[in-house]
């Protein structure tokens, strides 16, 4: 696989008619964030709709002194589109087998961790336990291993999950559109696929082996998910892996062009940063400190005010508490990032170290204390 | 004077309809009371916000629920949500919302007409949310709508009566209550719409994002009442180029 051309589709990977990747890569390669001035940022902040160039300005270093202004504008946009609602969910890792060697990830196939996969009974116990906390939205995750965690296995998990939850999302390896259609039929409606980095050279470097190495197949996953009938898709770059400004710029454009082509799609962003994992304590997000992370979140909000933004337990409680309502519209609660671990002991080790282990009740109270409304269900499966 | 809002044979004293989707639940009661609200929307997809809480627990007795079909992307989905709402005991009223655009949340008039026809035939009291287009409004009326709910501006924008001229056409031409839904940001804008002859105002964001939501609800109630009174009393004439000269300019004619 090391010698595989990472820009070339492999056998079995569906090719769709789309030019979005070319558009995003071209505009990102032309994005020179050092050329923006304070004036450009001020102009962008005065507009009711940001152009792509305005978006580039608010992501640039020139916007750093304007973080407070951006936050003031962002909170108004957030309130306008989401009121004071903050949605809650939790991820459930049903397996952590992985066939990829992603150098930044705890699940990578060369990392010596405990691997596991929930069977039907264990899965049901976990789902019941999570549902008993009041949560109504769940995100099902696997490692990226078609052989160990096949589409059928995931479909069975989705069917079971949809008996207990009104919203079922997926964060799994990219699929063909007919496979997404099958999982949609099983009860899943939302798909997250994170591109990790939009720098194709860096992408190749950090994915030396495994099918994940194929950049365009991953890039077009959201589009295939929508073609398969999914109602919403999530985007995210792993901030800190490469130049975070360029990666954030590309992420926003990716979502923007998808929204233009599929106006009905519900769009959301996640903002993962590199985190330490088992056998790699030094996996830190480089120059993406909280200030930069917030700038990225604010830029997403200003560019696409209607999009959801999720804040995960990768971040510390104090940061999470302050970004909900301001810019984030969804927060995870009662999180375990090992396999299972809610009702029974974890069956497999964790993907990364979490930073906020508060329970659903604690997150609920935090949201209330900030004058916001916790929302557990904002979806009806039709 | 008997001036009641009549929708589908049901009478309401209040012309302030509350959208409930952007509130904290514990604010709902005081907003309803201060706003004198008799009808409030209920997004079925969020009817049960989770945990121990249910929005219905926060609705005072006597409130007429207006379940909406938010989340529906086409007529079939709207119809299914409406039927589900009725099965759940939410009554016969339904606000049809069909939105197939995640960016501006613009209603799809074509699919809304289809859903209106199906639901009206099933005995629902249908209140379609729509982009203010006369032809579509006529079709909705023809299909059995009990009221027409045009947007004043994009949902949540608080921009006011951006579509004023087109709403006026609906008021003048459609023989059903025209209820302005979405976009109203200030009590003065609600008042202006009522002066135009609109039958009622629905708003949510303008109240939910106010500093004091209960006081803002009261402000809306008063503004809506003022606008209605102004409309009923007949607005005074507006003079522009027709300034009245004390001696007529055409008084010299002899024929």
PDB file of N, CA and C in Angstrom, chain A residues 290-340:
ATOM      1  N   UNK A 290      -6.182  26.961  22.326  1.00  0.00           N
ATOM      2  CA  UNK A 290      -7.628  27.236  22.419  1.00  0.00           C
ATOM      3  C   UNK A 290      -8.013  28.484  21.629  1.00  0.00           C
ATOM      4  N   UNK A 291      -7.131  29.468  21.611  1.00  0.00           N
ATOM      5  CA  UNK A 291      -7.430  30.703  20.874  1.00  0.00           C
ATOM      6  C   UNK A 291      -7.644  30.401  19.390  1.00  0.00           C
ATOM      7  N   UNK A 292      -6.765  29.577  18.848  1.00  0.00           N
ATOM      8  CA  UNK A 292      -6.880  29.249  17.423  1.00  0.00           C
ATOM      9  C   UNK A 292      -8.107  28.361  17.176  1.00  0.00           C
ATOM     10  N   UNK A 293      -8.330  27.447  18.117  1.00  0.00           N
ATOM     11  CA  UNK A 293      -9.486  26.561  17.966  1.00  0.00           C
ATOM     12  C   UNK A 293     -10.778  27.380  17.945  1.00  0.00           C
ATOM     13  N   UNK A 294     -10.863  28.338  18.855  1.00  0.00           N
ATOM     14  CA  UNK A 294     -12.060  29.173  18.890  1.00  0.00           C
ATOM     15  C   UNK A 294     -12.176  30.001  17.613  1.00  0.00           C
ATOM     16  N   UNK A 295     -11.060  30.490  17.116  1.00  0.00           N
ATOM     17  CA  UNK A 295     -11.117  31.273  15.866  1.00  0.00           C
ATOM     18  C   UNK A 295     -11.701  30.429  14.734  1.00  0.00           C
ATOM     19  N   UNK A 296     -11.280  29.192  14.673  1.00  0.00           N
ATOM     20  CA  UNK A 296     -11.817  28.297  13.635  1.00  0.00           C
ATOM     21  C   UNK A 296     -13.325  28.116  13.819  1.00  0.00           C
ATOM     22  N   UNK A 297     -13.739  27.879  15.052  1.00  0.00           N
ATOM     23  CA  UNK A 297     -15.173  27.665  15.304  1.00  0.00           C
ATOM     24  C   UNK A 297     -15.980  28.914  14.933  1.00  0.00           C
ATOM     25  N   UNK A 298     -15.451  30.063  15.303  1.00  0.00           N
ATOM     26  CA  UNK A 298     -16.151  31.314  15.000  1.00  0.00           C
ATOM     27  C   UNK A 298     -16.223  31.536  13.489  1.00  0.00           C
ATOM     28  N   UNK A 299     -15.133  31.206  12.815  1.00  0.00           N
ATOM     29  CA  UNK A 299     -15.122  31.380  11.354  1.00  0.00           C
ATOM     30  C   UNK A 299     -16.165  30.471  10.699  1.00  0.00           C
ATOM     31  N   UNK A 300     -16.272  29.222  11.173  1.00  0.00           N
ATOM     32  CA  UNK A 300     -17.310  28.316  10.647  1.00  0.00           C
ATOM     33  C   UNK A 300     -18.693  28.944  10.856  1.00  0.00           C
ATOM     34  N   UNK A 301     -18.921  29.464  12.058  1.00  0.00           N
ATOM     35  CA  UNK A 301     -20.243  30.024  12.377  1.00  0.00           C
ATOM     36  C   UNK A 301     -20.557  31.220  11.481  1.00  0.00           C
ATOM     37  N   UNK A 302     -19.563  32.087  11.266  1.00  0.00           N
ATOM     38  CA  UNK A 302     -19.821  33.294  10.477  1.00  0.00           C
ATOM     39  C   UNK A 302     -19.998  32.966   8.992  1.00  0.00           C
ATOM     40  N   UNK A 303     -19.284  31.972   8.528  1.00  0.00           N
ATOM     41  CA  UNK A 303     -19.361  31.600   7.107  1.00  0.00           C
ATOM     42  C   UNK A 303     -20.637  30.817   6.813  1.00  0.00           C
ATOM     43  N   UNK A 304     -20.983  29.899   7.706  1.00  0.00           N
ATOM     44  CA  UNK A 304     -22.187  29.077   7.501  1.00  0.00           C
ATOM     45  C   UNK A 304     -23.031  29.112   8.777  1.00  0.00           C
ATOM     46  N   UNK A 305     -23.754  30.227   8.982  1.00  0.00           N
ATOM     47  CA  UNK A 305     -24.431  30.455  10.271  1.00  0.00           C
ATOM     48  C   UNK A 305     -25.462  29.388  10.626  1.00  0.00           C
ATOM     49  N   UNK A 306     -25.957  28.701   9.626  1.00  0.00           N
ATOM     50  CA  UNK A 306     -27.029  27.721   9.848  1.00  0.00           C
ATOM     51  C   UNK A 306     -26.489  26.333  10.197  1.00  0.00           C
ATOM     52  N   UNK A 307     -25.164  26.157  10.119  1.00  0.00           N
ATOM     53  CA  UNK A 307     -24.592  24.813  10.318  1.00  0.00           C
ATOM     54  C   UNK A 307     -24.426  24.491  11.806  1.00  0.00           C
ATOM     55  N   UNK A 308     -24.650  23.233  12.149  1.00  0.00           N
ATOM     56  CA  UNK A 308     -24.390  22.802  13.513  1.00  0.00           C
ATOM     57  C   UNK A 308     -22.888  22.722  13.767  1.00  0.00           C
ATOM     58  N   UNK A 309     -22.487  22.963  14.996  1.00  0.00           N
ATOM     59  CA  UNK A 309     -21.077  22.785  15.369  1.00  0.00           C
ATOM     60  C   UNK A 309     -21.048  21.959  16.651  1.00  0.00           C
ATOM     61  N   UNK A 310     -20.284  20.873  16.603  1.00  0.00           N
ATOM     62  CA  UNK A 310     -20.219  19.959  17.744  1.00  0.00           C
ATOM     63  C   UNK A 310     -18.916  20.170  18.503  1.00  0.00           C
ATOM     64  N   UNK A 311     -19.016  20.160  19.825  1.00  0.00           N
ATOM     65  CA  UNK A 311     -17.798  20.243  20.631  1.00  0.00           C
ATOM     66  C   UNK A 311     -17.660  18.932  21.410  1.00  0.00           C
ATOM     67  N   UNK A 312     -16.521  18.287  21.243  1.00  0.00           N
ATOM     68  CA  UNK A 312     -16.354  16.940  21.802  1.00  0.00           C
ATOM     69  C   UNK A 312     -15.580  16.990  23.113  1.00  0.00           C
ATOM     70  N   UNK A 313     -15.461  15.805  23.709  1.00  0.00           N
ATOM     71  CA  UNK A 313     -14.754  15.706  24.992  1.00  0.00           C
ATOM     72  C   UNK A 313     -13.244  15.727  24.822  1.00  0.00           C
ATOM     73  N   UNK A 314     -12.776  15.946  23.605  1.00  0.00           N
ATOM     74  CA  UNK A 314     -11.345  16.165  23.445  1.00  0.00           C
ATOM     75  C   UNK A 314     -10.941  17.437  24.179  1.00  0.00           C
ATOM     76  N   UNK A 315     -11.900  18.354  24.335  1.00  0.00           N
ATOM     77  CA  UNK A 315     -11.588  19.648  24.957  1.00  0.00           C
ATOM     78  C   UNK A 315     -11.957  19.656  26.428  1.00  0.00           C
ATOM     79  N   UNK A 316     -11.312  20.549  27.175  1.00  0.00           N
ATOM     80  CA  UNK A 316     -11.536  20.603  28.622  1.00  0.00           C
ATOM     81  C   UNK A 316     -12.914  21.200  28.918  1.00  0.00           C
ATOM     82  N   UNK A 317     -13.408  20.890  30.122  1.00  0.00           N
ATOM     83  CA  UNK A 317     -14.758  21.302  30.497  1.00  0.00           C
ATOM     84  C   UNK A 317     -14.946  22.815  30.380  1.00  0.00           C
ATOM     85  N   UNK A 318     -13.989  23.586  30.849  1.00  0.00           N
ATOM     86  CA  UNK A 318     -14.139  25.045  30.839  1.00  0.00           C
ATOM     87  C   UNK A 318     -14.291  25.603  29.447  1.00  0.00           C
ATOM     88  N   UNK A 319     -13.569  25.033  28.501  1.00  0.00           N
ATOM     89  CA  UNK A 319     -13.685  25.478  27.110  1.00  0.00           C
ATOM     90  C   UNK A 319     -15.053  25.101  26.555  1.00  0.00           C
ATOM     91  N   UNK A 320     -15.441  23.866  26.813  1.00  0.00           N
ATOM     92  CA  UNK A 320     -16.742  23.392  26.299  1.00  0.00           C
ATOM     93  C   UNK A 320     -17.896  24.234  26.841  1.00  0.00           C
ATOM     94  N   UNK A 321     -17.830  24.517  28.138  1.00  0.00           N
ATOM     95  CA  UNK A 321     -18.923  25.271  28.757  1.00  0.00           C
ATOM     96  C   UNK A 321     -19.092  26.642  28.112  1.00  0.00           C
ATOM     97  N   UNK A 322     -17.969  27.230  27.731  1.00  0.00           N
ATOM     98  CA  UNK A 322     -18.040  28.589  27.199  1.00  0.00           C
ATOM     99  C   UNK A 322     -18.345  28.678  25.716  1.00  0.00           C
ATOM    100  N   UNK A 323     -18.148  27.586  25.001  1.00  0.00           N
ATOM    101  CA  UNK A 323     -18.463  27.663  23.564  1.00  0.00           C
ATOM    102  C   UNK A 323     -19.888  27.214  23.245  1.00  0.00           C
ATOM    103  N   UNK A 324     -20.549  26.516  24.181  1.00  0.00           N
ATOM    104  CA  UNK A 324     -21.947  26.164  23.879  1.00  0.00           C
ATOM    105  C   UNK A 324     -22.786  27.444  23.926  1.00  0.00           C
ATOM    106  N   UNK A 325     -23.676  27.547  23.006  1.00  0.00           N
ATOM    107  CA  UNK A 325     -24.506  28.753  22.944  1.00  0.00           C
ATOM    108  C   UNK A 325     -23.801  29.881  22.208  1.00  0.00           C
ATOM    109  N   UNK A 326     -22.508  30.044  22.459  1.00  0.00           N
ATOM    110  CA  UNK A 326     -21.743  31.061  21.740  1.00  0.00           C
ATOM    111  C   UNK A 326     -21.594  30.651  20.275  1.00  0.00           C
ATOM    112  N   UNK A 327     -21.157  29.413  20.092  1.00  0.00           N
ATOM    113  CA  UNK A 327     -20.901  28.969  18.727  1.00  0.00           C
ATOM    114  C   UNK A 327     -21.252  27.494  18.535  1.00  0.00           C
ATOM    115  N   UNK A 328     -21.035  26.692  19.563  1.00  0.00           N
ATOM    116  CA  UNK A 328     -21.348  25.260  19.447  1.00  0.00           C
ATOM    117  C   UNK A 328     -22.829  25.030  19.706  1.00  0.00           C
ATOM    118  N   UNK A 329     -23.401  24.090  18.980  1.00  0.00           N
ATOM    119  CA  UNK A 329     -24.828  23.803  19.120  1.00  0.00           C
ATOM    120  C   UNK A 329     -25.078  22.375  19.578  1.00  0.00           C
ATOM    121  N   UNK A 330     -24.003  21.614  19.679  1.00  0.00           N
ATOM    122  CA  UNK A 330     -24.168  20.224  20.113  1.00  0.00           C
ATOM    123  C   UNK A 330     -22.970  19.830  20.972  1.00  0.00           C
ATOM    124  N   UNK A 331     -23.256  19.114  22.050  1.00  0.00           N
ATOM    125  CA  UNK A 331     -22.186  18.742  22.969  1.00  0.00           C
ATOM    126  C   UNK A 331     -22.360  17.277  23.376  1.00  0.00           C
ATOM    127  N   UNK A 332     -21.261  16.565  23.459  1.00  0.00           N
ATOM    128  CA  UNK A 332     -21.329  15.170  23.899  1.00  0.00           C
ATOM    129  C   UNK A 332     -21.343  15.121  25.417  1.00  0.00           C
ATOM    130  N   UNK A 333     -21.933  14.059  25.938  1.00  0.00           N
ATOM    131  CA  UNK A 333     -22.062  13.926  27.390  1.00  0.00           C
ATOM    132  C   UNK A 333     -21.988  12.451  27.757  1.00  0.00           C
ATOM    133  N   UNK A 334     -21.466  12.166  28.938  1.00  0.00           N
ATOM    134  CA  UNK A 334     -21.371  10.781  29.401  1.00  0.00           C
ATOM    135  C   UNK A 334     -20.544   9.937  28.458  1.00  0.00           C
ATOM    136  N   UNK A 335     -19.368  10.432  28.108  1.00  0.00           N
ATOM    137  CA  UNK A 335     -18.606   9.839  27.012  1.00  0.00           C
ATOM    138  C   UNK A 335     -17.625   8.768  27.469  1.00  0.00           C
ATOM    139  N   UNK A 336     -17.591   7.680  26.704  1.00  0.00           N
ATOM    140  CA  UNK A 336     -16.518   6.701  26.792  1.00  0.00           C
ATOM    141  C   UNK A 336     -16.001   6.494  25.376  1.00  0.00           C
ATOM    142  N   UNK A 337     -14.688   6.548  25.186  1.00  0.00           N
ATOM    143  CA  UNK A 337     -14.167   6.355  23.823  1.00  0.00           C
ATOM    144  C   UNK A 337     -13.472   5.005  23.663  1.00  0.00           C
ATOM    145  N   UNK A 338     -13.691   4.120  24.641  1.00  0.00           N
ATOM    146  CA  UNK A 338     -13.295   2.738  24.460  1.00  0.00           C
ATOM    147  C   UNK A 338     -14.475   1.991  23.853  1.00  0.00           C
ATOM    148  N   UNK A 339     -14.313   0.688  23.637  1.00  0.00           N
ATOM    149  CA  UNK A 339     -15.414  -0.087  23.061  1.00  0.00           C
ATOM    150  C   UNK A 339     -16.341  -0.496  24.191  1.00  0.00           C
ATOM    151  N   UNK A 340     -17.594  -0.030  24.141  1.00  0.00           N
ATOM    152  CA  UNK A 340     -18.522  -0.261  25.238  1.00  0.00           C
ATOM    153  C   UNK A 340     -18.154   0.651  26.403  1.00  0.00           C
TER     154      UNK A 340
END
